[in-house]
Amino acid sequence: MRYWWVNQNQTFRHEVQGGYLWSPKRNANGARNPFYESMREVAPGDLVFSFMDTRILAIGVAQSYCWESPKPLEFGTAGPNWENVGWKVKVSFTELSNRVRPKDHIDVLRPLLPERYSPLQPNGNGLQSVYLTEVPVALAEVLVGLIGQEVTPISAMAAGVKPMPADDLDVWERRLEQQLADSSTVPETERLAIIRARNGQGLFRERVAKIETRCRITGVENPAHLIASHCKPWRDATNEERLNGENGLLLTPSIDHLFDRGFIGFEDNGTLIVSPVAHAPSLQRMGINTTDVVNVGGFSTGQKQFLDFHRNAVLLQSVRS
């Protein structure tokens, strides 16, 4: 279990009642934000302290890993400069009766605050620039002690969490697909090819097959058992990128799932990256070696560009500096 602190001044009611966390991927100027990148490290069973208006109002238990998701419609005018697509994590929140005000206990808490990415200022005030940040175990234990017995059943629930899947990713992609199908600006033949590319079929698959001949992980070569998987996901790509063969790898279905959801990725030199939040036993059963360094071979220049996007915008790992 890891512990997290989320500042929800603008979105508390939406997120707590809706059972999720949502953040943009980047700042308005396109720069990385370490408090958005934290979303990529959350794992099922983690505890989240929800802070708003000077107090810890709720505690959440993460129910899923992070995934790409559009900005929630219920946010309305909140965050007018936020990106339209960000990160989402399912969280089951419990609102607290004992709503601790950290500022009242700052003399106890101050020595436990992390030097970097602290959720609080030394005087006990919150930091508006922080969305989600990790809380050291020692600090979390003191906060739990201050809140009291209300945390006991929440912690017990966290111990038994079974990860939930991303439930709106397919809905989002189908909506994009329908928008494309209804478009009058794209020729019909091209529209059909782009729509088929979403499932790794048609022209896109043909182009990928000219570059790739087998699954990079399992070595399977039989085309009947392979999917043409996008490095830059179909949902994020332009129409041209959706049909670009260098934006693809041939993968078996289980490996395609891990790659598309960000549990694995690849360095430009072919080294396999396994997300630190991934469930190692599950990956091993699906053919991923999680103990040794694995190299799947080199990639073309075009593939490297798309894999760079995958590492920065899909892979579930910390890229905070």
PDB file of C-alpha atoms in Angstrom:
ATOM      1  CA  MET A   1       0.000   0.000   0.000  1.00  0.00           C
ATOM      2  CA  ARG A   2       1.080   3.519  -0.824  1.00  0.00           C
ATOM      3  CA  TYR A   3      -0.464   6.721   0.509  1.00  0.00           C
ATOM      4  CA  TRP A   4      -1.506   9.765  -1.513  1.00  0.00           C
ATOM      5  CA  TRP A   5      -2.747  13.281  -0.805  1.00  0.00           C
ATOM      6  CA  VAL A   6      -5.143  14.965  -3.219  1.00  0.00           C
ATOM      7  CA  ASN A   7      -6.173  18.632  -3.169  1.00  0.00           C
ATOM      8  CA  GLN A   8      -9.729  18.845  -4.484  1.00  0.00           C
ATOM      9  CA  ASN A   9     -10.754  22.439  -3.941  1.00  0.00           C
ATOM     10  CA  GLN A  10     -12.418  22.740  -7.361  1.00  0.00           C
ATOM     11  CA  THR A  11     -13.639  19.193  -7.898  1.00  0.00           C
ATOM     12  CA  PHE A  12     -14.214  17.632  -4.451  1.00  0.00           C
ATOM     13  CA  ARG A  13     -17.930  16.927  -4.800  1.00  0.00           C
ATOM     14  CA  HIS A  14     -17.678  15.614  -8.342  1.00  0.00           C
ATOM     15  CA  GLU A  15     -14.769  13.290  -7.614  1.00  0.00           C
ATOM     16  CA  VAL A  16     -15.858  12.050  -4.169  1.00  0.00           C
ATOM     17  CA  GLN A  17     -19.458  11.411  -5.185  1.00  0.00           C
ATOM     18  CA  GLY A  18     -18.435  10.082  -8.593  1.00  0.00           C
ATOM     19  CA  GLY A  19     -15.780   7.770  -7.164  1.00  0.00           C
ATOM     20  CA  TYR A  20     -12.725   8.848  -9.126  1.00  0.00           C
ATOM     21  CA  LEU A  21      -9.710  11.126  -9.450  1.00  0.00           C
ATOM     22  CA  TRP A  22      -9.104  13.022 -12.689  1.00  0.00           C
ATOM     23  CA  SER A  23      -6.256  15.279 -13.739  1.00  0.00           C
ATOM     24  CA  PRO A  24      -4.963  16.771 -16.976  1.00  0.00           C
ATOM     25  CA  LYS A  25      -1.779  15.237 -18.371  1.00  0.00           C
ATOM     26  CA  ARG A  26       0.149  18.489 -18.681  1.00  0.00           C
ATOM     27  CA  ASN A  27       0.108  22.106 -17.593  1.00  0.00           C
ATOM     28  CA  ALA A  28      -1.614  24.639 -19.826  1.00  0.00           C
ATOM     29  CA  ASN A  29       1.777  25.480 -21.388  1.00  0.00           C
ATOM     30  CA  GLY A  30       2.415  21.820 -22.235  1.00  0.00           C
ATOM     31  CA  ALA A  31       4.983  21.276 -19.476  1.00  0.00           C
ATOM     32  CA  ARG A  32       4.949  18.174 -17.320  1.00  0.00           C
ATOM     33  CA  ASN A  33       3.434  18.534 -13.888  1.00  0.00           C
ATOM     34  CA  PRO A  34       4.749  16.146 -11.200  1.00  0.00           C
ATOM     35  CA  PHE A  35       1.381  16.231  -9.433  1.00  0.00           C
ATOM     36  CA  TYR A  36      -0.394  15.019 -12.563  1.00  0.00           C
ATOM     37  CA  GLU A  37       2.312  12.439 -13.271  1.00  0.00           C
ATOM     38  CA  SER A  38       1.590  10.951  -9.821  1.00  0.00           C
ATOM     39  CA  MET A  39      -1.662   9.595 -11.244  1.00  0.00           C
ATOM     40  CA  ARG A  40       0.381   7.119 -13.285  1.00  0.00           C
ATOM     41  CA  GLU A  41       1.764   5.535 -10.103  1.00  0.00           C
ATOM     42  CA  VAL A  42      -1.470   4.860  -8.218  1.00  0.00           C
ATOM     43  CA  ALA A  43      -2.367   1.187  -7.790  1.00  0.00           C
ATOM     44  CA  PRO A  44      -5.465  -0.612  -6.472  1.00  0.00           C
ATOM     45  CA  GLY A  45      -5.468  -0.722  -2.679  1.00  0.00           C
ATOM     46  CA  ASP A  46      -3.619   2.570  -2.192  1.00  0.00           C
ATOM     47  CA  LEU A  47      -5.098   5.043   0.320  1.00  0.00           C
ATOM     48  CA  VAL A  48      -5.888   8.640  -0.662  1.00  0.00           C
ATOM     49  CA  PHE A  49      -6.316  11.536   1.804  1.00  0.00           C
ATOM     50  CA  SER A  50      -8.788  14.027   0.331  1.00  0.00           C
ATOM     51  CA  PHE A  51      -8.012  17.622   1.350  1.00  0.00           C
ATOM     52  CA  MET A  52     -10.245  20.627   0.753  1.00  0.00           C
ATOM     53  CA  ASP A  53     -10.634  24.006   2.420  1.00  0.00           C
ATOM     54  CA  THR A  54      -7.941  23.385   5.076  1.00  0.00           C
ATOM     55  CA  ARG A  55      -9.251  19.959   6.198  1.00  0.00           C
ATOM     56  CA  ILE A  56      -9.021  16.264   5.357  1.00  0.00           C
ATOM     57  CA  LEU A  57     -12.640  15.571   4.486  1.00  0.00           C
ATOM     58  CA  ALA A  58     -12.499  12.022   3.132  1.00  0.00           C
ATOM     59  CA  ILE A  59     -10.301   8.996   2.635  1.00  0.00           C
ATOM     60  CA  GLY A  60     -10.380   7.018  -0.574  1.00  0.00           C
ATOM     61  CA  VAL A  61      -9.258   3.544  -1.592  1.00  0.00           C
ATOM     62  CA  ALA A  62      -7.932   3.250  -5.146  1.00  0.00           C
ATOM     63  CA  GLN A  63      -9.910   0.665  -7.101  1.00  0.00           C
ATOM     64  CA  SER A  64      -8.037   0.747 -10.413  1.00  0.00           C
ATOM     65  CA  TYR A  65      -4.886   1.709 -12.191  1.00  0.00           C
ATOM     66  CA  CYS A  66      -4.735   4.976 -14.115  1.00  0.00           C
ATOM     67  CA  TRP A  67      -6.017   5.297 -17.676  1.00  0.00           C
ATOM     68  CA  GLU A  68      -6.588   7.964 -20.305  1.00  0.00           C
ATOM     69  CA  SER A  69      -9.984   9.620 -20.047  1.00  0.00           C
ATOM     70  CA  PRO A  70     -11.695  12.798 -21.298  1.00  0.00           C
ATOM     71  CA  LYS A  71     -12.285  15.660 -18.873  1.00  0.00           C
ATOM     72  CA  PRO A  72     -15.492  14.856 -16.939  1.00  0.00           C
ATOM     73  CA  LEU A  73     -18.480  16.786 -18.246  1.00  0.00           C
ATOM     74  CA  GLU A  74     -19.652  17.447 -14.689  1.00  0.00           C
ATOM     75  CA  PHE A  75     -16.578  19.615 -14.058  1.00  0.00           C
ATOM     76  CA  GLY A  76     -18.297  22.302 -16.103  1.00  0.00           C
ATOM     77  CA  THR A  77     -16.278  25.530 -15.982  1.00  0.00           C
ATOM     78  CA  ALA A  78     -13.761  24.210 -13.436  1.00  0.00           C
ATOM     79  CA  GLY A  79     -10.240  24.234 -14.825  1.00  0.00           C
ATOM     80  CA  PRO A  80     -10.949  26.188 -18.041  1.00  0.00           C
ATOM     81  CA  ASN A  81      -7.304  25.800 -19.105  1.00  0.00           C
ATOM     82  CA  TRP A  82      -7.140  22.058 -18.474  1.00  0.00           C
ATOM     83  CA  GLU A  83      -6.610  19.667 -21.367  1.00  0.00           C
ATOM     84  CA  ASN A  84      -9.644  17.812 -22.664  1.00  0.00           C
ATOM     85  CA  VAL A  85      -7.961  14.433 -22.159  1.00  0.00           C
ATOM     86  CA  GLY A  86      -6.239  13.468 -18.934  1.00  0.00           C
ATOM     87  CA  TRP A  87      -5.707  10.688 -16.386  1.00  0.00           C
ATOM     88  CA  LYS A  88      -8.431   8.946 -14.401  1.00  0.00           C
ATOM     89  CA  VAL A  89      -8.351   6.527 -11.452  1.00  0.00           C
ATOM     90  CA  LYS A  90     -11.334   4.865  -9.791  1.00  0.00           C
ATOM     91  CA  VAL A  91     -11.433   5.612  -6.062  1.00  0.00           C
ATOM     92  CA  SER A  92     -14.018   4.627  -3.442  1.00  0.00           C
ATOM     93  CA  PHE A  93     -14.259   7.559  -1.017  1.00  0.00           C
ATOM     94  CA  THR A  94     -15.575   7.611   2.547  1.00  0.00           C
ATOM     95  CA  GLU A  95     -16.381  11.034   3.958  1.00  0.00           C
ATOM     96  CA  LEU A  96     -15.112  11.530   7.515  1.00  0.00           C
ATOM     97  CA  SER A  97     -16.817  12.688  10.683  1.00  0.00           C
ATOM     98  CA  ASN A  98     -13.528  13.736  12.282  1.00  0.00           C
ATOM     99  CA  ARG A  99     -12.322  16.256   9.723  1.00  0.00           C
ATOM    100  CA  VAL A 100      -8.765  16.919  10.808  1.00  0.00           C
ATOM    101  CA  ARG A 101      -7.259  20.349  10.138  1.00  0.00           C
ATOM    102  CA  PRO A 102      -3.534  19.656   9.527  1.00  0.00           C
ATOM    103  CA  LYS A 103      -2.581  23.244  10.376  1.00  0.00           C
ATOM    104  CA  ASP A 104      -3.700  22.587  13.968  1.00  0.00           C
ATOM    105  CA  HIS A 105      -1.121  19.790  14.225  1.00  0.00           C
ATOM    106  CA  ILE A 106       1.685  21.207  12.106  1.00  0.00           C
ATOM    107  CA  ASP A 107       4.285  21.026  14.883  1.00  0.00           C
ATOM    108  CA  VAL A 108       3.861  17.245  14.816  1.00  0.00           C
ATOM    109  CA  LEU A 109       3.496  16.973  11.051  1.00  0.00           C
ATOM    110  CA  ARG A 110       6.230  19.374   9.928  1.00  0.00           C
ATOM    111  CA  PRO A 111       9.209  17.049  10.620  1.00  0.00           C
ATOM    112  CA  LEU A 112       7.500  14.337   8.554  1.00  0.00           C
ATOM    113  CA  LEU A 113       6.808  16.422   5.451  1.00  0.00           C
ATOM    114  CA  PRO A 114       8.839  15.320   2.403  1.00  0.00           C
ATOM    115  CA  GLU A 115      11.494  17.719   1.113  1.00  0.00           C
ATOM    116  CA  ARG A 116      10.080  17.493  -2.414  1.00  0.00           C
ATOM    117  CA  TYR A 117       6.442  17.417  -3.501  1.00  0.00           C
ATOM    118  CA  SER A 118       5.117  18.127  -0.023  1.00  0.00           C
ATOM    119  CA  PRO A 119       1.318  18.399   0.290  1.00  0.00           C
ATOM    120  CA  LEU A 120       1.630  21.176   2.895  1.00  0.00           C
ATOM    121  CA  GLN A 121       3.646  24.316   3.485  1.00  0.00           C
ATOM    122  CA  PRO A 122       5.793  24.403   6.671  1.00  0.00           C
ATOM    123  CA  ASN A 123       3.141  26.633   8.294  1.00  0.00           C
ATOM    124  CA  GLY A 124       0.454  24.030   7.677  1.00  0.00           C
ATOM    125  CA  ASN A 125      -1.328  25.742   4.819  1.00  0.00           C
ATOM    126  CA  GLY A 126      -2.170  23.764   1.710  1.00  0.00           C
ATOM    127  CA  LEU A 127      -0.398  24.203  -1.617  1.00  0.00           C
ATOM    128  CA  GLN A 128      -2.635  25.253  -4.479  1.00  0.00           C
ATOM    129  CA  SER A 129      -0.098  23.973  -6.998  1.00  0.00           C
ATOM    130  CA  VAL A 130      -0.447  20.397  -5.712  1.00  0.00           C
ATOM    131  CA  TYR A 131      -3.047  18.002  -7.082  1.00  0.00           C
ATOM    132  CA  LEU A 132      -1.857  14.495  -6.188  1.00  0.00           C
ATOM    133  CA  THR A 133       1.337  13.692  -4.314  1.00  0.00           C
ATOM    134  CA  GLU A 134       2.658  10.718  -2.374  1.00  0.00           C
ATOM    135  CA  VAL A 135       2.585  10.824   1.421  1.00  0.00           C
ATOM    136  CA  PRO A 136       5.487   9.161   3.297  1.00  0.00           C
ATOM    137  CA  VAL A 137       4.429   6.224   5.460  1.00  0.00           C
ATOM    138  CA  ALA A 138       5.438   7.971   8.698  1.00  0.00           C
ATOM    139  CA  LEU A 139       3.321  11.014   7.833  1.00  0.00           C
ATOM    140  CA  ALA A 140       0.395   8.826   6.758  1.00  0.00           C
ATOM    141  CA  GLU A 141       0.499   6.914  10.038  1.00  0.00           C
ATOM    142  CA  VAL A 142       0.315  10.136  12.058  1.00  0.00           C
ATOM    143  CA  LEU A 143      -2.592  11.397   9.939  1.00  0.00           C
ATOM    144  CA  VAL A 144      -4.410   8.096  10.440  1.00  0.00           C
ATOM    145  CA  GLY A 145      -3.840   8.402  14.178  1.00  0.00           C
ATOM    146  CA  LEU A 146      -5.259  11.926  14.213  1.00  0.00           C
ATOM    147  CA  ILE A 147      -8.353  10.859  12.286  1.00  0.00           C
ATOM    148  CA  GLY A 148      -8.926   7.864  14.530  1.00  0.00           C
ATOM    149  CA  GLN A 149     -11.016   4.703  14.350  1.00  0.00           C
ATOM    150  CA  GLU A 150     -12.893   5.766  11.221  1.00  0.00           C
ATOM    151  CA  VAL A 151      -9.858   4.681   9.212  1.00  0.00           C
ATOM    152  CA  THR A 152      -9.847   1.065  10.457  1.00  0.00           C
ATOM    153  CA  PRO A 153     -12.645  -0.294   8.219  1.00  0.00           C
ATOM    154  CA  ILE A 154     -11.314   1.735   5.293  1.00  0.00           C
ATOM    155  CA  SER A 155      -7.871   0.160   5.655  1.00  0.00           C
ATOM    156  CA  ALA A 156      -9.465  -3.278   5.894  1.00  0.00           C
ATOM    157  CA  MET A 157     -11.347  -2.603   2.661  1.00  0.00           C
ATOM    158  CA  ALA A 158      -8.112  -1.541   0.977  1.00  0.00           C
ATOM    159  CA  ALA A 159      -6.467  -4.848   1.847  1.00  0.00           C
ATOM    160  CA  GLY A 160      -9.128  -6.758  -0.073  1.00  0.00           C
ATOM    161  CA  VAL A 161      -9.385  -4.626  -3.205  1.00  0.00           C
ATOM    162  CA  LYS A 162      -9.673  -6.431  -6.521  1.00  0.00           C
ATOM    163  CA  PRO A 163      -8.587  -4.154  -9.403  1.00  0.00           C
ATOM    164  CA  MET A 164     -11.399  -2.760 -11.558  1.00  0.00           C
ATOM    165  CA  PRO A 165     -10.970  -2.214 -15.299  1.00  0.00           C
ATOM    166  CA  ALA A 166     -11.163   1.140 -17.052  1.00  0.00           C
ATOM    167  CA  ASP A 167     -14.840   1.325 -17.875  1.00  0.00           C
ATOM    168  CA  ASP A 168     -15.081   4.370 -20.126  1.00  0.00           C
ATOM    169  CA  LEU A 169     -12.137   3.895 -22.487  1.00  0.00           C
ATOM    170  CA  ASP A 170     -14.085   1.873 -25.053  1.00  0.00           C
ATOM    171  CA  VAL A 171     -17.042   4.258 -24.790  1.00  0.00           C
ATOM    172  CA  TRP A 172     -14.754   7.186 -25.541  1.00  0.00           C
ATOM    173  CA  GLU A 173     -13.175   5.417 -28.527  1.00  0.00           C
ATOM    174  CA  ARG A 174     -16.580   4.382 -29.899  1.00  0.00           C
ATOM    175  CA  ARG A 175     -17.724   7.994 -29.648  1.00  0.00           C
ATOM    176  CA  LEU A 176     -14.662   9.098 -31.626  1.00  0.00           C
ATOM    177  CA  GLU A 177     -15.363   6.335 -34.141  1.00  0.00           C
ATOM    178  CA  GLN A 178     -18.961   7.506 -34.565  1.00  0.00           C
ATOM    179  CA  GLN A 179     -17.829  11.099 -35.082  1.00  0.00           C
ATOM    180  CA  LEU A 180     -15.530   9.865 -37.823  1.00  0.00           C
ATOM    181  CA  ALA A 181     -18.257   7.734 -39.392  1.00  0.00           C
ATOM    182  CA  ASP A 182     -20.533  10.789 -39.529  1.00  0.00           C
ATOM    183  CA  SER A 183     -17.844  13.053 -40.973  1.00  0.00           C
ATOM    184  CA  SER A 184     -18.369  14.398 -44.476  1.00  0.00           C
ATOM    185  CA  THR A 185     -14.837  15.775 -44.764  1.00  0.00           C
ATOM    186  CA  VAL A 186     -13.114  12.371 -44.973  1.00  0.00           C
ATOM    187  CA  PRO A 187     -13.705  10.183 -48.065  1.00  0.00           C
ATOM    188  CA  GLU A 188     -15.740   7.052 -47.356  1.00  0.00           C
ATOM    189  CA  THR A 189     -12.999   4.596 -48.292  1.00  0.00           C
ATOM    190  CA  GLU A 190     -10.537   6.338 -45.985  1.00  0.00           C
ATOM    191  CA  ARG A 191     -13.126   6.525 -43.187  1.00  0.00           C
ATOM    192  CA  LEU A 192     -13.678   2.772 -43.336  1.00  0.00           C
ATOM    193  CA  ALA A 193      -9.922   2.091 -43.290  1.00  0.00           C
ATOM    194  CA  ILE A 194      -9.438   4.364 -40.262  1.00  0.00           C
ATOM    195  CA  ILE A 195     -12.358   2.788 -38.396  1.00  0.00           C
ATOM    196  CA  ARG A 196     -11.019  -0.721 -39.062  1.00  0.00           C
ATOM    197  CA  ALA A 197      -7.609   0.418 -37.855  1.00  0.00           C
ATOM    198  CA  ARG A 198      -9.056   0.953 -34.383  1.00  0.00           C
ATOM    199  CA  ASN A 199      -9.280  -2.829 -34.012  1.00  0.00           C
ATOM    200  CA  GLY A 200      -5.934  -3.424 -35.694  1.00  0.00           C
ATOM    201  CA  GLN A 201      -7.436  -4.591 -38.965  1.00  0.00           C
ATOM    202  CA  GLY A 202      -7.484  -3.672 -42.647  1.00  0.00           C
ATOM    203  CA  LEU A 203      -4.991  -1.305 -44.259  1.00  0.00           C
ATOM    204  CA  PHE A 204      -3.280  -0.492 -40.977  1.00  0.00           C
ATOM    205  CA  ARG A 205      -2.597  -4.162 -40.270  1.00  0.00           C
ATOM    206  CA  GLU A 206      -1.259  -4.676 -43.794  1.00  0.00           C
ATOM    207  CA  ARG A 207       1.165  -1.807 -43.362  1.00  0.00           C
ATOM    208  CA  VAL A 208       2.319  -3.004 -39.941  1.00  0.00           C
ATOM    209  CA  ALA A 209       2.862  -6.520 -41.340  1.00  0.00           C
ATOM    210  CA  LYS A 210       5.363  -5.119 -43.837  1.00  0.00           C
ATOM    211  CA  ILE A 211       7.525  -4.017 -40.899  1.00  0.00           C
ATOM    212  CA  GLU A 212       6.721  -6.554 -38.169  1.00  0.00           C
ATOM    213  CA  THR A 213       6.512 -10.335 -38.625  1.00  0.00           C
ATOM    214  CA  ARG A 214       5.912 -11.652 -35.101  1.00  0.00           C
ATOM    215  CA  CYS A 215       4.954 -10.695 -31.576  1.00  0.00           C
ATOM    216  CA  ARG A 216       7.962  -8.993 -30.022  1.00  0.00           C
ATOM    217  CA  ILE A 217       7.323 -10.656 -26.654  1.00  0.00           C
ATOM    218  CA  THR A 218       5.976 -14.140 -27.313  1.00  0.00           C
ATOM    219  CA  GLY A 219       7.546 -14.787 -30.721  1.00  0.00           C
ATOM    220  CA  VAL A 220       4.201 -15.935 -32.178  1.00  0.00           C
ATOM    221  CA  GLU A 221       4.311 -15.632 -35.992  1.00  0.00           C
ATOM    222  CA  ASN A 222       0.915 -17.018 -37.024  1.00  0.00           C
ATOM    223  CA  PRO A 223      -1.102 -14.003 -38.265  1.00  0.00           C
ATOM    224  CA  ALA A 224      -4.318 -15.559 -36.935  1.00  0.00           C
ATOM    225  CA  HIS A 225      -3.089 -14.972 -33.387  1.00  0.00           C
ATOM    226  CA  LEU A 226      -1.719 -11.431 -33.809  1.00  0.00           C
ATOM    227  CA  ILE A 227      -3.229  -7.957 -33.460  1.00  0.00           C
ATOM    228  CA  ALA A 228      -1.835  -4.810 -35.044  1.00  0.00           C
ATOM    229  CA  SER A 229      -1.458  -2.617 -31.969  1.00  0.00           C
ATOM    230  CA  HIS A 230      -0.991   1.172 -32.120  1.00  0.00           C
ATOM    231  CA  CYS A 231       2.014   2.649 -30.292  1.00  0.00           C
ATOM    232  CA  LYS A 232       0.334   6.052 -30.264  1.00  0.00           C
ATOM    233  CA  PRO A 233      -3.201   4.908 -29.432  1.00  0.00           C
ATOM    234  CA  TRP A 234      -5.926   5.260 -32.052  1.00  0.00           C
ATOM    235  CA  ARG A 235      -7.810   7.541 -29.664  1.00  0.00           C
ATOM    236  CA  ASP A 236      -4.863   9.983 -29.523  1.00  0.00           C
ATOM    237  CA  ALA A 237      -3.676   9.786 -33.125  1.00  0.00           C
ATOM    238  CA  THR A 238      -4.481  11.822 -36.224  1.00  0.00           C
ATOM    239  CA  ASN A 239      -6.149  10.012 -39.113  1.00  0.00           C
ATOM    240  CA  GLU A 240      -2.794   9.786 -40.876  1.00  0.00           C
ATOM    241  CA  GLU A 241      -1.128   8.344 -37.768  1.00  0.00           C
ATOM    242  CA  ARG A 242      -3.940   5.834 -37.343  1.00  0.00           C
ATOM    243  CA  LEU A 243      -2.976   4.254 -40.679  1.00  0.00           C
ATOM    244  CA  ASN A 244       0.796   4.666 -40.403  1.00  0.00           C
ATOM    245  CA  GLY A 245       2.440   1.225 -40.320  1.00  0.00           C
ATOM    246  CA  GLU A 246       5.320   2.539 -38.223  1.00  0.00           C
ATOM    247  CA  ASN A 247       2.788   3.355 -35.520  1.00  0.00           C
ATOM    248  CA  GLY A 248       2.207  -0.341 -34.994  1.00  0.00           C
ATOM    249  CA  LEU A 249       3.479  -3.592 -33.547  1.00  0.00           C
ATOM    250  CA  LEU A 250       2.109  -7.100 -34.097  1.00  0.00           C
ATOM    251  CA  LEU A 251       1.220  -8.498 -30.679  1.00  0.00           C
ATOM    252  CA  THR A 252      -0.763 -11.386 -29.248  1.00  0.00           C
ATOM    253  CA  PRO A 253      -4.036 -10.278 -27.597  1.00  0.00           C
ATOM    254  CA  SER A 254      -2.779 -10.398 -24.002  1.00  0.00           C
ATOM    255  CA  ILE A 255       0.393  -8.470 -24.877  1.00  0.00           C
ATOM    256  CA  ASP A 256      -1.689  -5.971 -26.870  1.00  0.00           C
ATOM    257  CA  HIS A 257      -3.810  -5.390 -23.742  1.00  0.00           C
ATOM    258  CA  LEU A 258      -0.743  -4.780 -21.562  1.00  0.00           C
ATOM    259  CA  PHE A 259       0.788  -2.420 -24.109  1.00  0.00           C
ATOM    260  CA  ASP A 260      -2.409  -0.468 -24.815  1.00  0.00           C
ATOM    261  CA  ARG A 261      -3.144   0.017 -21.097  1.00  0.00           C
ATOM    262  CA  GLY A 262       0.409   1.094 -20.266  1.00  0.00           C
ATOM    263  CA  PHE A 263       1.555  -1.863 -18.192  1.00  0.00           C
ATOM    264  CA  ILE A 264       4.505  -2.421 -20.544  1.00  0.00           C
ATOM    265  CA  GLY A 265       6.453  -0.292 -23.009  1.00  0.00           C
ATOM    266  CA  PHE A 266       9.734  -0.252 -24.914  1.00  0.00           C
ATOM    267  CA  GLU A 267      12.892   1.811 -24.958  1.00  0.00           C
ATOM    268  CA  ASP A 268      14.186   2.861 -28.377  1.00  0.00           C
ATOM    269  CA  ASN A 269      16.914   0.206 -28.159  1.00  0.00           C
ATOM    270  CA  GLY A 270      14.310  -2.543 -27.668  1.00  0.00           C
ATOM    271  CA  THR A 271      14.567  -2.938 -23.902  1.00  0.00           C
ATOM    272  CA  LEU A 272      11.251  -3.969 -22.393  1.00  0.00           C
ATOM    273  CA  ILE A 273       9.839  -1.601 -19.753  1.00  0.00           C
ATOM    274  CA  VAL A 274       7.563  -3.133 -17.124  1.00  0.00           C
ATOM    275  CA  SER A 275       5.444  -0.640 -15.215  1.00  0.00           C
ATOM    276  CA  PRO A 276       6.196  -0.606 -11.479  1.00  0.00           C
ATOM    277  CA  VAL A 277       2.459  -0.699 -10.731  1.00  0.00           C
ATOM    278  CA  ALA A 278       1.821  -3.789 -12.858  1.00  0.00           C
ATOM    279  CA  HIS A 279       0.893  -7.059 -11.123  1.00  0.00           C
ATOM    280  CA  ALA A 280       4.007  -9.144 -11.743  1.00  0.00           C
ATOM    281  CA  PRO A 281       2.417 -12.615 -11.318  1.00  0.00           C
ATOM    282  CA  SER A 282      -0.261 -11.757 -13.890  1.00  0.00           C
ATOM    283  CA  LEU A 283       2.321 -10.467 -16.353  1.00  0.00           C
ATOM    284  CA  GLN A 284       4.418 -13.600 -15.937  1.00  0.00           C
ATOM    285  CA  ARG A 285       1.401 -15.778 -16.729  1.00  0.00           C
ATOM    286  CA  MET A 286       0.880 -13.727 -19.893  1.00  0.00           C
ATOM    287  CA  GLY A 287       4.452 -14.325 -21.043  1.00  0.00           C
ATOM    288  CA  ILE A 288       6.259 -11.266 -19.631  1.00  0.00           C
ATOM    289  CA  ASN A 289       9.615 -11.848 -17.951  1.00  0.00           C
ATOM    290  CA  THR A 290       9.531  -9.434 -15.009  1.00  0.00           C
ATOM    291  CA  THR A 291      12.812 -10.477 -13.391  1.00  0.00           C
ATOM    292  CA  ASP A 292      15.435 -10.237 -16.172  1.00  0.00           C
ATOM    293  CA  VAL A 293      16.343  -7.534 -18.663  1.00  0.00           C
ATOM    294  CA  VAL A 294      14.523  -8.335 -21.908  1.00  0.00           C
ATOM    295  CA  ASN A 295      15.423  -6.863 -25.293  1.00  0.00           C
ATOM    296  CA  VAL A 296      13.028  -7.392 -28.179  1.00  0.00           C
ATOM    297  CA  GLY A 297      15.223  -5.926 -30.927  1.00  0.00           C
ATOM    298  CA  GLY A 298      15.570  -2.541 -32.556  1.00  0.00           C
ATOM    299  CA  PHE A 299      12.916  -0.269 -34.023  1.00  0.00           C
ATOM    300  CA  SER A 300      12.760   1.953 -37.079  1.00  0.00           C
ATOM    301  CA  THR A 301      13.113   5.723 -36.783  1.00  0.00           C
ATOM    302  CA  GLY A 302       9.378   6.148 -37.271  1.00  0.00           C
ATOM    303  CA  GLN A 303       8.549   3.530 -34.669  1.00  0.00           C
ATOM    304  CA  LYS A 304      10.827   5.254 -32.152  1.00  0.00           C
ATOM    305  CA  GLN A 305       8.859   8.491 -32.512  1.00  0.00           C
ATOM    306  CA  PHE A 306       5.588   6.739 -31.758  1.00  0.00           C
ATOM    307  CA  LEU A 307       7.121   4.726 -28.911  1.00  0.00           C
ATOM    308  CA  ASP A 308       8.300   7.999 -27.391  1.00  0.00           C
ATOM    309  CA  PHE A 309       4.666   9.127 -27.259  1.00  0.00           C
ATOM    310  CA  HIS A 310       3.708   5.814 -25.643  1.00  0.00           C
ATOM    311  CA  ARG A 311       6.320   6.211 -22.906  1.00  0.00           C
ATOM    312  CA  ASN A 312       5.282   9.794 -22.179  1.00  0.00           C
ATOM    313  CA  ALA A 313       1.520   9.527 -22.483  1.00  0.00           C
ATOM    314  CA  VAL A 314       0.456   5.897 -21.956  1.00  0.00           C
ATOM    315  CA  LEU A 315       3.015   3.959 -19.896  1.00  0.00           C
ATOM    316  CA  LEU A 316       2.169   3.801 -16.178  1.00  0.00           C
ATOM    317  CA  GLN A 317       5.377   4.921 -14.578  1.00  0.00           C
ATOM    318  CA  SER A 318       6.826   7.897 -12.773  1.00  0.00           C
ATOM    319  CA  VAL A 319       8.582  10.435 -14.996  1.00  0.00           C
ATOM    320  CA  ARG A 320       8.875  13.100 -12.307  1.00  0.00           C
ATOM    321  CA  SER A 321      12.217  14.873 -12.115  1.00  0.00           C
TER     322      SER A 321
END
